[in-house]
XYZ file of C-alpha atoms in Angstrom:
786
model
C -15.810 -9.487 -16.645
C -14.345 -11.087 -13.550
C -13.726 -14.835 -13.880
C -15.403 -16.978 -11.232
C -15.907 -20.706 -11.280
C -18.594 -20.783 -8.630
C -18.767 -22.312 -5.166
C -17.385 -25.822 -5.060
C -18.247 -28.248 -2.210
C -15.179 -29.724 -0.693
C -16.943 -33.055 -0.194
C -16.698 -33.723 -3.926
C -12.922 -33.345 -4.330
C -10.288 -33.699 -1.617
C -7.862 -30.781 -1.474
C -4.192 -31.925 -1.536
C -2.882 -28.738 0.164
C -3.133 -29.390 3.894
C -1.250 -26.568 5.591
C 1.060 -23.572 5.098
C 3.790 -22.949 7.630
C 5.813 -19.706 7.552
C 9.027 -18.833 9.287
C 9.969 -15.110 9.364
C 13.338 -13.763 10.393
C 13.452 -9.960 10.714
C 16.793 -8.241 11.194
C 16.691 -4.453 11.407
C 14.939 -3.289 8.216
C 14.890 -6.602 6.326
C 12.740 -9.706 6.532
C 13.707 -13.193 5.378
C 10.776 -15.540 4.864
C 10.588 -19.301 4.392
C 7.096 -20.553 3.472
C 6.329 -24.253 3.191
C 3.259 -25.642 1.463
C 2.467 -29.161 2.715
C 0.672 -31.425 0.274
C -0.772 -34.950 0.628
C -2.554 -36.978 -2.017
C -5.420 -38.830 -0.346
C -6.922 -39.941 -3.640
C -6.348 -43.151 -5.597
C -4.978 -41.454 -8.710
C -1.852 -39.312 -9.259
C -2.531 -35.579 -9.124
C -1.372 -32.269 -10.456
C -2.168 -29.499 -7.933
C -2.169 -25.800 -8.795
C -2.091 -23.112 -6.127
C -2.342 -19.428 -6.943
C -1.431 -17.107 -4.093
C -0.487 -13.504 -3.333
C 2.969 -12.107 -2.528
C 4.155 -8.639 -1.623
C 5.432 -6.796 -4.712
C 8.766 -6.130 -3.049
C 9.525 -9.786 -2.333
C 12.680 -11.157 -3.870
C 12.012 -14.907 -4.272
C 15.382 -16.673 -4.587
C 14.902 -20.326 -3.557
C 12.391 -23.124 -4.268
C 12.743 -26.738 -3.241
C 10.603 -29.795 -2.517
C 10.854 -32.619 0.003
C 8.993 -35.622 -1.333
C 8.699 -38.681 0.933
C 12.121 -37.884 2.408
C 13.797 -36.961 -0.899
C 14.979 -33.310 -1.297
C 14.749 -31.727 -4.737
C 16.267 -28.316 -5.297
C 14.793 -26.196 -8.073
C 16.732 -24.390 -10.799
C 15.830 -20.928 -12.083
C 15.333 -21.011 -15.818
C 13.943 -18.958 -18.658
C 10.143 -19.158 -18.087
C 9.304 -20.618 -21.483
C 12.042 -23.241 -21.104
C 10.891 -24.057 -17.547
C 7.271 -24.523 -18.642
C 8.379 -26.881 -21.441
C 10.583 -28.860 -19.087
C 7.774 -29.157 -16.583
C 5.349 -30.517 -19.144
C 7.913 -32.981 -20.558
C 8.794 -34.218 -17.086
C 5.190 -34.867 -16.209
C 4.574 -36.690 -19.483
C 7.588 -38.879 -18.836
C 6.276 -39.921 -15.450
C 8.619 -37.782 -13.320
C 7.517 -35.635 -10.430
C 7.940 -31.938 -11.196
C 7.396 -28.655 -9.418
C 7.003 -25.244 -11.063
C 6.952 -21.818 -9.374
C 6.355 -18.696 -11.451
C 5.515 -15.041 -11.055
C 2.432 -13.820 -12.890
C 3.108 -12.400 -16.316
C 1.142 -9.231 -15.589
C 1.668 -8.514 -11.926
C 4.549 -9.005 -9.502
C 2.307 -9.778 -6.536
C 0.709 -13.037 -7.726
C 2.448 -16.411 -7.954
C 1.466 -19.900 -8.967
C 2.878 -23.211 -7.757
C 2.331 -26.410 -9.732
C 2.905 -29.775 -8.049
C 2.881 -32.417 -10.726
C 2.531 -36.196 -10.543
C 1.899 -36.453 -6.812
C 1.331 -40.194 -6.309
C -1.498 -41.679 -4.210
C -0.568 -41.600 -0.523
C 2.471 -39.403 -1.227
C 3.397 -36.299 0.713
C 5.324 -33.273 -0.549
C 6.579 -30.222 1.319
C 7.278 -27.367 -1.126
C 9.344 -24.473 0.298
C 9.944 -21.090 -1.218
C 12.213 -18.429 0.315
C 12.248 -14.705 -0.218
C 13.638 -11.503 1.309
C 12.108 -8.011 1.367
C 12.663 -4.536 2.728
C 10.286 -3.472 5.428
C 8.561 -0.107 4.856
C 8.579 2.455 7.623
C 5.243 3.832 8.790
C 4.787 7.478 9.826
C 4.708 6.536 13.546
C 8.090 4.799 13.230
C 6.768 1.228 12.960
C 8.329 -1.227 10.537
C 5.570 -2.998 8.669
C 5.747 -6.643 7.691
C 2.824 -8.146 5.778
C 2.254 -11.793 4.949
C -0.374 -11.610 2.170
C -3.236 -14.042 2.645
C -6.062 -12.390 0.643
C -6.017 -12.660 -3.118
C -9.003 -10.851 -4.609
C -10.273 -11.711 -8.065
C -8.827 -9.318 -10.682
C -11.090 -7.724 -13.281
C -10.675 -9.228 -16.764
C -11.415 -7.047 -19.760
C -11.093 -7.551 -23.501
C -7.441 -7.448 -24.365
C -6.334 -8.832 -20.978
C -3.332 -11.178 -21.160
C -4.286 -14.782 -21.620
C -1.381 -16.393 -19.811
C -1.933 -14.913 -16.364
C -1.864 -17.059 -13.218
C -5.257 -15.482 -12.555
C -6.738 -17.363 -15.536
C -6.584 -20.519 -13.360
C -10.141 -21.432 -12.446
C -9.667 -21.340 -8.740
C -12.473 -22.792 -6.634
C -13.825 -20.158 -4.302
C -15.088 -21.088 -0.825
C -16.143 -19.187 2.258
C -13.309 -18.588 4.708
C -14.710 -20.979 7.304
C -14.673 -23.850 4.756
C -11.046 -23.480 3.657
C -9.417 -26.884 4.112
C -5.865 -25.771 4.818
C -4.383 -23.914 7.771
C -1.734 -21.176 8.237
C 0.886 -21.031 10.969
C 3.610 -18.406 11.335
C 6.551 -17.817 13.683
C 8.511 -14.582 13.510
C 11.876 -13.867 15.117
C 12.951 -10.232 15.348
C 16.473 -8.973 16.012
C 17.627 -5.365 16.290
C 20.637 -3.817 17.970
C 18.462 -0.791 18.656
C 16.151 -2.692 21.022
C 12.576 -3.851 20.382
C 9.918 -1.762 22.115
C 6.832 -3.675 21.035
C 5.223 -5.824 18.366
C 1.587 -5.346 17.262
C -0.560 -7.216 14.808
C -3.992 -7.132 13.179
C -4.280 -10.866 14.017
C -4.167 -12.663 17.362
C -0.576 -13.459 18.393
C 1.087 -15.379 21.125
C 2.564 -13.058 23.800
C 5.845 -11.522 22.693
C 8.744 -13.560 24.067
C 11.958 -11.569 24.538
C 15.000 -13.780 24.088
C 17.413 -11.553 26.024
C 17.372 -9.062 28.861
C 18.332 -6.175 26.572
C 15.263 -6.730 24.377
C 17.292 -6.918 21.182
C 15.667 -10.219 20.195
C 12.042 -11.311 20.344
C 9.746 -13.972 18.986
C 6.028 -14.007 18.237
C 3.777 -16.556 16.598
C 0.375 -16.470 14.966
C -2.352 -17.840 17.242
C -3.841 -21.134 16.153
C -6.930 -21.076 14.041
C -6.078 -18.180 11.766
C -8.548 -17.808 8.901
C -7.616 -16.357 5.532
C -9.926 -13.339 5.956
C -7.103 -10.815 6.201
C -3.433 -10.331 5.491
C -1.178 -10.971 8.515
C 0.407 -7.655 9.486
C 3.174 -7.112 12.035
C 4.089 -3.641 13.262
C 7.511 -3.640 14.890
C 8.726 -0.697 16.964
C 12.444 -0.242 17.574
C 13.927 2.165 20.103
C 15.945 4.039 17.464
C 14.574 3.556 14.010
C 15.742 6.837 12.407
C 19.472 6.244 12.697
C 21.236 6.076 9.303
C 23.110 2.821 8.696
C 25.125 0.862 6.139
C 25.151 -2.942 5.860
C 28.013 -4.313 3.753
C 27.598 -7.893 2.606
C 30.263 -10.202 1.143
C 29.665 -11.606 -2.344
C 29.640 -15.252 -3.366
C 33.127 -16.723 -2.991
C 32.977 -18.741 -6.230
C 31.879 -15.776 -8.395
C 34.515 -13.609 -10.030
C 34.800 -9.965 -9.000
C 33.082 -7.552 -11.349
C 29.790 -9.406 -11.246
C 26.780 -8.388 -9.136
C 26.911 -11.554 -6.973
C 30.711 -11.584 -6.693
C 31.478 -8.101 -5.319
C 30.457 -6.803 -1.910
C 27.079 -4.981 -1.905
C 26.032 -2.163 0.430
C 22.575 -1.347 1.632
C 22.450 2.296 2.800
C 19.482 3.479 4.911
C 18.994 7.242 5.308
C 16.277 9.044 7.181
C 16.846 12.639 6.011
C 16.081 15.252 8.639
C 14.298 17.565 6.216
C 13.059 20.649 8.097
C 9.309 21.171 8.200
C 8.288 24.299 6.319
C 5.189 26.091 5.260
C 3.698 24.958 1.933
C 5.371 26.618 -1.045
C 3.644 29.457 -2.876
C 3.249 27.202 -5.904
C -0.024 25.454 -5.139
C -0.352 22.844 -7.811
C -3.047 21.019 -9.808
C -4.644 18.271 -7.763
C -6.421 15.461 -9.577
C -8.213 12.748 -7.560
C -8.736 9.509 -9.452
C -11.396 7.493 -7.656
C -12.104 3.809 -8.223
C -15.863 3.390 -8.707
C -15.825 -0.218 -9.912
C -18.269 -2.734 -8.449
C -15.646 -4.209 -6.121
C -15.472 -0.890 -4.248
C -18.873 -1.798 -2.833
C -17.113 -4.488 -0.831
C -16.279 -3.913 2.860
C -12.886 -2.612 3.962
C -12.244 -5.783 5.896
C -13.957 -8.911 7.214
C -14.986 -7.443 10.561
C -18.619 -7.173 11.502
C -20.268 -4.063 10.031
C -17.091 -2.972 8.321
C -17.282 0.232 6.310
C -17.600 -0.116 2.546
C -14.558 0.861 0.503
C -16.445 3.409 -1.570
C -17.827 5.095 1.511
C -14.374 5.379 3.164
C -12.952 6.749 -0.070
C -15.748 9.340 -0.395
C -15.230 10.606 3.143
C -11.498 10.869 2.525
C -12.034 12.716 -0.728
C -14.329 15.262 1.009
C -11.660 15.859 3.659
C -9.024 16.333 0.991
C -11.201 18.798 -0.892
C -11.631 20.825 2.309
C -7.864 20.844 2.878
C -6.770 22.182 -0.504
C -4.994 25.513 -0.527
C -6.592 28.638 -1.988
C -5.286 29.321 -5.466
C -4.775 25.714 -6.579
C -6.608 23.867 -9.367
C -8.373 20.519 -9.000
C -10.562 17.890 -10.625
C -12.087 14.532 -9.738
C -12.229 11.465 -12.005
C -14.320 8.364 -11.325
C -13.400 5.223 -13.214
C -14.579 1.657 -13.730
C -15.283 0.118 -17.179
C -15.738 3.746 -18.249
C -14.691 7.032 -16.626
C -16.104 10.454 -16.004
C -14.708 13.733 -14.755
C -16.322 16.161 -12.328
C -15.328 19.133 -14.509
C -14.442 19.234 -18.224
C -11.010 20.462 -17.138
C -9.332 21.342 -13.843
C -10.925 24.355 -12.184
C -9.628 26.935 -9.727
C -10.385 26.115 -6.124
C -13.122 28.475 -4.925
C -16.123 28.246 -2.643
C -18.378 27.589 -5.637
C -16.239 24.904 -7.268
C -15.646 23.251 -3.886
C -19.382 23.100 -3.118
C -20.135 21.711 -6.591
C -17.505 19.026 -6.195
C -18.735 18.105 -2.705
C -22.229 17.662 -4.020
C -21.044 15.259 -6.699
C -18.847 13.285 -4.324
C -21.784 12.691 -1.964
C -23.680 11.082 -4.873
C -20.840 8.861 -5.997
C -21.538 5.132 -6.160
C -19.521 2.057 -7.039
C -21.547 1.671 -10.218
C -19.038 1.974 -13.121
C -18.468 -1.757 -13.645
C -14.951 -3.203 -13.934
C -11.523 -1.780 -12.937
C -9.983 -0.133 -15.959
C -7.596 2.621 -14.854
C -5.432 3.040 -17.944
C -7.915 5.070 -20.039
C -8.545 7.829 -17.430
C -4.812 8.055 -16.767
C -4.144 8.597 -20.447
C -6.856 11.269 -20.575
C -5.295 13.062 -17.589
C -1.834 13.015 -19.145
C -3.086 14.246 -22.529
C -4.381 17.499 -21.030
C -2.105 20.539 -21.062
C -0.321 21.427 -17.813
C -1.211 24.584 -15.935
C 1.829 26.919 -15.745
C 3.083 27.285 -12.174
C 0.883 24.486 -10.901
C 2.685 21.092 -10.932
C 0.356 18.118 -11.309
C -0.195 15.979 -8.217
C -2.252 12.829 -8.870
C -3.995 11.000 -6.038
C -5.219 7.481 -6.915
C -7.692 5.611 -4.704
C -8.341 1.990 -5.736
C -8.698 -1.538 -4.441
C -6.221 -2.455 -7.192
C -8.145 -5.321 -8.737
C -6.745 -4.937 -12.241
C -4.914 -7.303 -14.583
C -3.001 -4.836 -16.820
C -0.746 -3.799 -13.943
C 2.473 -3.402 -15.884
C 0.832 -1.330 -18.629
C -0.548 1.081 -16.015
C 2.889 1.385 -14.332
C 4.505 1.923 -17.699
C 2.080 4.725 -18.582
C 2.763 6.463 -15.255
C 6.527 6.122 -15.752
C 6.400 7.607 -19.227
C 4.771 10.736 -17.736
C 6.895 10.899 -14.597
C 8.446 14.237 -15.633
C 5.105 16.039 -15.552
C 3.608 14.793 -12.292
C 3.891 12.848 -9.048
C 1.475 10.067 -8.291
C 0.350 9.232 -4.699
C -1.472 5.920 -4.479
C -3.799 4.377 -1.895
C -4.615 0.645 -1.803
C -8.030 0.249 -0.237
C -9.143 -2.880 1.589
C -7.662 -6.341 2.074
C -5.943 -7.807 -0.939
C -5.240 -4.567 -2.843
C -2.572 -5.182 -5.483
C 0.815 -4.241 -4.009
C 2.252 -4.440 -7.505
C -0.080 -1.698 -8.803
C -0.144 0.566 -5.739
C 3.603 0.511 -5.108
C 4.485 0.448 -8.808
C 2.734 3.611 -9.901
C 4.052 5.542 -6.910
C 7.591 4.364 -7.500
C 7.417 5.148 -11.249
C 6.507 8.792 -10.584
C 8.484 9.591 -7.419
C 5.362 9.589 -5.227
C 4.431 7.532 -2.199
C 2.043 4.678 -1.590
C -0.196 3.771 1.353
C -2.339 0.709 2.153
C -5.552 1.058 4.175
C -6.743 -2.164 5.764
C -8.175 -3.342 9.037
C -8.874 -0.406 11.318
C -6.603 2.020 9.544
C -8.040 5.495 9.009
C -7.754 6.388 5.349
C -8.292 10.031 6.221
C -5.119 10.388 8.305
C -2.930 8.657 5.699
C -4.397 10.725 2.855
C -3.908 13.995 4.748
C -0.321 13.160 5.547
C 0.256 12.512 1.876
C -1.416 15.797 0.875
C 0.845 17.593 3.324
C 3.841 15.983 1.719
C 2.698 17.032 -1.729
C 2.486 20.652 -0.543
C 5.993 20.732 0.824
C 8.649 22.669 -1.066
C 10.479 20.555 -3.614
C 13.768 18.977 -2.542
C 16.284 19.514 -5.294
C 19.816 18.559 -6.359
C 19.728 15.205 -4.628
C 23.116 13.513 -4.808
C 25.035 10.698 -3.117
C 28.795 10.721 -2.727
C 31.181 8.058 -1.446
C 34.459 8.558 0.341
C 36.413 5.299 0.043
C 40.068 4.261 0.089
C 42.066 4.358 -3.109
C 41.401 1.554 -5.616
C 37.915 1.017 -4.211
C 34.777 2.531 -5.797
C 30.983 2.349 -5.478
C 28.627 1.686 -8.385
C 25.009 2.623 -7.810
C 22.515 -0.195 -8.271
C 19.423 1.724 -7.215
C 17.739 4.131 -9.635
C 18.697 7.787 -9.281
C 16.764 9.482 -6.481
C 15.118 12.729 -7.486
C 12.401 13.158 -4.850
C 12.672 13.027 -1.086
C 9.779 13.734 1.289
C 9.956 14.754 4.909
C 9.504 11.704 7.156
C 10.498 9.236 4.410
C 13.246 6.620 4.685
C 15.590 6.289 1.770
C 17.213 2.938 0.892
C 20.025 2.796 -1.644
C 22.013 -0.176 -2.973
C 25.543 0.005 -4.298
C 28.172 -2.445 -5.526
C 31.739 -1.968 -4.198
C 34.368 -2.816 -6.772
C 38.138 -2.909 -6.517
C 40.526 -3.903 -3.800
C 39.061 -4.172 -0.295
C 41.336 -2.540 2.278
C 42.845 -4.061 5.417
C 40.832 -4.387 8.613
C 39.945 -1.329 10.710
C 39.389 0.843 7.585
C 36.153 2.836 7.258
C 34.217 4.412 4.453
C 31.723 7.244 4.369
C 28.674 7.956 2.315
C 27.029 11.378 2.117
C 23.535 12.361 1.026
C 23.152 15.978 -0.103
C 20.063 17.900 -1.140
C 18.835 21.467 -1.526
C 15.639 22.887 -0.026
C 14.613 26.471 -0.824
C 18.157 27.445 -1.604
C 19.730 25.836 1.477
C 21.982 22.819 1.257
C 21.606 19.936 3.698
C 23.629 16.774 4.052
C 23.472 13.522 6.001
C 26.613 11.422 6.520
C 27.207 7.902 7.795
C 30.528 6.199 8.437
C 30.802 2.399 8.228
C 33.481 -0.284 8.545
C 34.766 -1.691 5.276
C 34.629 -5.292 6.389
C 31.882 -7.145 4.450
C 29.979 -9.689 6.461
C 28.997 -13.095 5.033
C 25.343 -14.096 4.655
C 24.488 -17.511 3.338
C 21.209 -16.144 1.891
C 22.967 -13.159 0.234
C 20.075 -11.021 1.468
C 21.495 -7.613 0.466
C 22.544 -8.869 -2.972
C 19.094 -10.308 -3.602
C 17.396 -7.075 -2.510
C 19.720 -5.074 -4.790
C 18.857 -7.334 -7.663
C 15.152 -6.970 -6.947
C 15.530 -3.177 -6.912
C 17.161 -3.322 -10.321
C 14.541 -5.707 -11.696
C 11.761 -3.411 -10.630
C 13.196 -0.750 -12.950
C 13.714 -3.047 -15.943
C 11.028 -5.782 -15.720
C 7.643 -4.575 -16.990
C 6.245 -8.047 -17.726
C 6.572 -10.377 -20.685
C 4.630 -8.118 -23.041
C 5.426 -4.583 -21.892
C 9.189 -4.682 -21.180
C 11.090 -2.703 -23.819
C 13.220 -4.941 -26.055
C 16.368 -3.175 -24.813
C 15.606 -4.219 -21.211
C 14.395 -7.807 -21.754
C 17.828 -9.374 -22.092
C 19.178 -7.404 -19.123
C 16.226 -8.388 -16.940
C 16.531 -12.092 -17.885
C 20.295 -12.170 -17.303
C 19.986 -10.264 -13.999
C 17.336 -12.677 -12.801
C 19.372 -15.776 -13.701
C 22.612 -14.357 -12.253
C 21.075 -13.271 -8.934
C 18.684 -16.208 -8.574
C 15.745 -13.795 -8.014
C 12.617 -14.715 -9.944
C 11.165 -12.338 -12.528
C 8.520 -12.186 -15.255
C 10.989 -13.892 -17.597
C 12.062 -16.777 -15.293
C 10.572 -19.611 -13.282
C 11.788 -22.200 -10.808
C 11.647 -25.782 -11.983
C 12.375 -28.927 -9.898
C 12.259 -32.424 -11.301
C 12.412 -35.710 -9.363
C 13.735 -38.205 -11.882
C 13.877 -40.958 -9.288
C 10.146 -41.356 -9.776
C 9.605 -42.844 -13.200
C 6.116 -44.236 -13.377
C 4.393 -43.787 -16.719
C 1.179 -41.776 -16.368
C -1.890 -43.722 -17.443
C -3.918 -40.989 -19.124
C -3.994 -37.381 -17.969
C -3.218 -36.487 -14.378
C -6.189 -35.613 -12.210
C -6.101 -31.798 -12.003
C -6.808 -30.103 -8.653
C -6.905 -26.348 -8.353
C -6.423 -25.304 -4.739
C -9.398 -23.241 -3.511
C -8.999 -19.631 -2.355
C -11.314 -18.040 0.204
C -13.922 -15.497 -0.818
C -13.930 -12.655 1.718
C -17.117 -10.659 1.870
C -16.572 -9.370 5.357
C -19.355 -8.762 7.827
C -21.340 -11.480 9.479
C -24.489 -9.592 8.586
C -24.944 -9.985 4.810
C -24.035 -7.042 2.575
C -26.947 -5.365 0.904
C -26.736 -4.920 -2.817
C -29.027 -5.209 -5.707
C -27.872 -5.267 -9.287
C -30.901 -3.581 -10.865
C -31.898 -0.236 -12.281
C -29.071 2.062 -13.305
C -26.324 -0.185 -11.915
C -24.325 -1.689 -14.819
C -24.356 -5.426 -15.280
C -20.612 -5.499 -14.614
C -21.344 -4.789 -10.956
C -23.553 -7.862 -10.744
C -20.892 -10.065 -12.360
C -18.444 -9.134 -9.638
C -20.009 -11.499 -7.121
C -19.851 -15.253 -7.278
C -23.049 -17.162 -8.041
C -23.296 -18.429 -4.487
C -23.870 -14.941 -3.228
C -26.124 -13.583 -5.952
C -29.368 -14.386 -4.069
C -28.110 -12.185 -1.229
C -27.439 -9.404 -3.661
C -31.034 -9.218 -4.791
C -32.108 -8.129 -1.289
C -31.494 -4.409 -1.568
C -30.508 -1.615 -3.930
C -27.370 0.396 -4.316
C -29.655 3.353 -4.596
C -30.850 2.631 -1.034
C -27.430 3.941 0.045
C -27.173 1.170 2.647
C -23.907 1.474 4.522
C -22.426 -0.913 7.072
C -19.636 0.636 9.092
C -17.998 0.586 12.444
C -18.642 4.180 13.415
C -21.957 6.028 13.541
C -20.800 9.141 11.729
C -20.332 9.797 8.071
C -19.417 12.802 5.966
C -22.129 11.728 3.598
C -24.785 11.293 6.287
C -23.461 13.437 9.154
C -25.051 11.089 11.696
C -24.518 11.780 15.385
C -25.806 8.909 17.459
C -23.031 8.500 19.981
C -22.999 9.676 23.594
C -21.710 13.204 23.905
C -18.747 12.305 26.102
C -17.526 9.339 24.033
C -14.487 9.561 21.738
C -16.733 8.851 18.788
C -18.777 11.949 19.675
C -15.648 14.088 19.407
C -15.000 12.461 16.048
C -18.586 13.217 14.999
C -18.192 16.855 15.958
C -14.878 17.054 14.120
C -16.458 15.667 10.955
C -19.231 18.227 11.069
C -16.872 21.090 11.814
C -14.684 20.188 8.836
C -17.655 19.752 6.550
C -18.871 23.315 7.254
C -15.552 25.054 6.737
C -15.437 27.404 3.741
C -12.872 27.071 0.952
C -10.916 30.103 2.171
C -10.522 28.545 5.629
C -13.181 30.498 7.474
C -16.402 29.355 9.176
C -19.793 31.049 9.297
C -21.465 31.816 12.624
C -24.618 29.642 12.551
C -26.447 26.805 14.259
C -24.122 24.194 12.713
C -21.119 25.690 14.484
C -23.073 26.127 17.724
C -23.929 22.399 17.755
C -20.236 21.447 17.441
C -19.308 23.817 20.257
C -22.228 22.463 22.318
C -23.521 25.974 22.982
C -26.524 28.006 21.902
C -26.140 30.410 19.003
C -27.514 33.155 21.252
C -24.763 32.539 23.802
C -22.045 32.669 21.156
C -23.484 35.781 19.528
C -23.764 37.582 22.877
C -20.044 37.082 23.533
C -19.040 38.207 20.052
C -16.704 41.253 20.222
C -18.226 42.859 17.168
C -16.039 45.990 17.473
C -12.935 43.805 16.930
C -13.979 41.289 14.252
C -16.997 40.332 12.161
C -19.089 37.211 12.739
C -17.063 35.011 10.402
C -13.810 35.969 12.111
C -15.370 35.204 15.510
C -16.650 31.826 14.297
C -13.259 30.917 12.802
C -11.343 31.721 16.017
C -13.794 29.612 18.018
C -13.508 26.722 15.566
C -9.702 26.666 15.653
C -9.655 26.761 19.458
C -12.118 23.859 19.552
C -9.898 21.841 17.217
C -6.893 22.288 19.476
C -8.814 21.646 22.650
C -10.891 18.664 21.541
C -9.434 17.061 18.439
C -5.832 16.367 19.464
C -6.073 12.707 18.582
C -6.980 13.594 14.991
C -4.599 16.479 14.477
C -3.048 14.970 11.341
C -6.513 15.160 9.747
C -7.230 18.829 10.505
C -3.734 20.331 10.512
C -3.987 21.666 6.921
C -7.522 22.969 7.557
C -6.334 24.801 10.662
C -3.368 26.227 8.894
C -5.629 27.664 6.211
C -7.967 29.092 8.842
C -5.134 30.796 10.792
C -3.731 32.307 7.584
C -7.198 33.695 6.780
C -7.539 35.086 10.297
C -4.181 36.856 10.201
C -5.274 38.759 7.103
C -8.866 39.223 8.298
C -8.362 40.306 11.927
C -4.893 41.835 11.839
C -3.786 43.516 15.042
C -7.033 42.793 16.857
C -6.531 39.013 16.750
C -4.887 38.676 20.257
C -7.904 40.305 21.862
C -10.376 38.205 19.885
C -8.457 35.005 20.807
C -8.560 35.962 24.509
C -12.330 36.501 24.331
C -12.835 33.185 22.548
C -10.718 31.271 25.089
C -12.739 32.792 27.880
C -16.074 31.854 26.283
C -15.004 28.252 25.644
C -13.285 27.933 29.004
C -10.320 26.555 27.164
C -6.714 26.131 28.218
C -5.420 26.326 24.669
C -2.241 28.408 24.241
C -2.988 31.621 22.288
C 0.362 31.177 20.524
C -1.317 28.723 18.123
C -2.385 31.767 16.118
C 1.102 33.244 15.772
C 3.003 30.841 13.518
């Protein structure tokens, strides 16, 4: 069960952590972050303070230091077991000591120990890290400063040395005793168009007339109820580039940190094509643990995670191509499948699946994803239908590395597309399983629409396979490139590709250039992207590119203390120590030997509280009774259990921002409002048949805002039957009214047009003309010709 220590009143124990200040420096596609934790001991006894906090899985932490009453202490990266021993010995000898370590089971959780903080003493502990910035579909670079750390489900067999075993006090957000401040500076030679955030920011301040440099800061009073997200839009984000960084001057050539390292960014211009004839087997793995009954975010009346996931799953089921196979798994402490084995996609199987999805609840207890994954992988593959796995979860698991390892073992037989739902979803799990299988990952928080991201991913999975991916370098004699990134075998349209390489040999004289070429084959045609770059490495005191390259390598070798193969453990440890980038096998240790006061008895132990985020200002309505497993009840802290007795999960109570739902099909908005269009779109999608057609009935008439009699009277029966007429009308309505949601209905519309071409044949132009006249639409008839 999930480990909670209950609600602690802050009046009983002062909290030594007073504030967190963060400085972010973003240059092109990379962010450098310096985060300082400010401590003060206001008690009369020496303290040991423990703070467990989230980090993005891609963060390469390379520096840790402390400033104690004016004295600076720089940490050393050591073998983790050695660092822990040294920390304990230092404390027992009366020294001050500081320990920073990555969780043994997940790359996105860290703990910081501040030991022997004397009464009245102040300490500023600073950690530094660098990370790549992912590129969103709309061209935005996404930087996230994690603030929400959700409890992770603990099951029998869970590792016992996890940071998450620390009994963190849990308090409501408004009672958290420390503050967060953040300043971000952004530089890009391409020009900065705008900066957006899910949190209040100061106005963007441009530092030059050409808008190549800007600064923003987090507005005062930020509460830890959401991760801080920045979306940065550059003028030209899709231009390929190479950054060549000089190595450390005191390290001999031939070592990772001694030679120049290149970071190559490609944005392959893969042509858009129709889905391939090979449809695939689509398995949807849906998290139904108790935590999925939590809200998507902390906003008032926020939609529940399970409800958003159900709506998305229904939309995906409607969008599947005819001829494919599919199945749905729900998992928690146990798991269950919709069908005994994957079934062919037909009207009957689709309707049966939809009925079961509508009844889904977050009632399967804890979050144990490994068992259903193993069951999926054990089943025989369907010839001609490659497996595509879609995973929807809030990621609150503790066996992260084991899950990633299982996915990686089976990477040759499938691709995994993962979706992290809600604030605080584990970046280690969501990114890790996608990376291990050559898939993609998405995070849905704040006001993001899960539907649009899921449909974009489905569209990617239906694209023809890119094959024969290769990278070639054209360099002067006596200079060569050694790949540091894992071999790339999958590329998707709209995806940025980042590759790291080490340049070894004799660097040429000034003015010399090199070239790197990316080649790939798509449906028998060969494509290539080239980029030329100067062979003059630039110095960087932080060795940003080298650290990122090391992190990329560590992600392929480091599977945690218990799950890393023996052959990789030594390599991962040595790589971590050489690069200075923390790993599962290392930890930062700093000792202040100037302080040598014997400790009288054990230090007073203070675990820094984390906020509990339950979202809406109106209380959530749950009741852990009846058929709902006890594991669901145990998910909530004792302080909130009285609230949870107020209602039942069976009551299907749903708080959400909109007034529509696939599962309720409510339409309470004004007809002319944007939400009304969204309502109508939802209903139209829901009533589409598996083959892409619609039936002519009252449901369609309501969406079109016309009477069924009026539609029937205009039906050119001599040209097409009623289903064909209904389908033409539905497609025209989509183009005329649902433009803002095109990414969500594009696959549905494509299926409908394909059905119409077969069904109507040569009469389709006349039918389209009659439909446009009836709907008084300005839609171009050419939409039916592709």
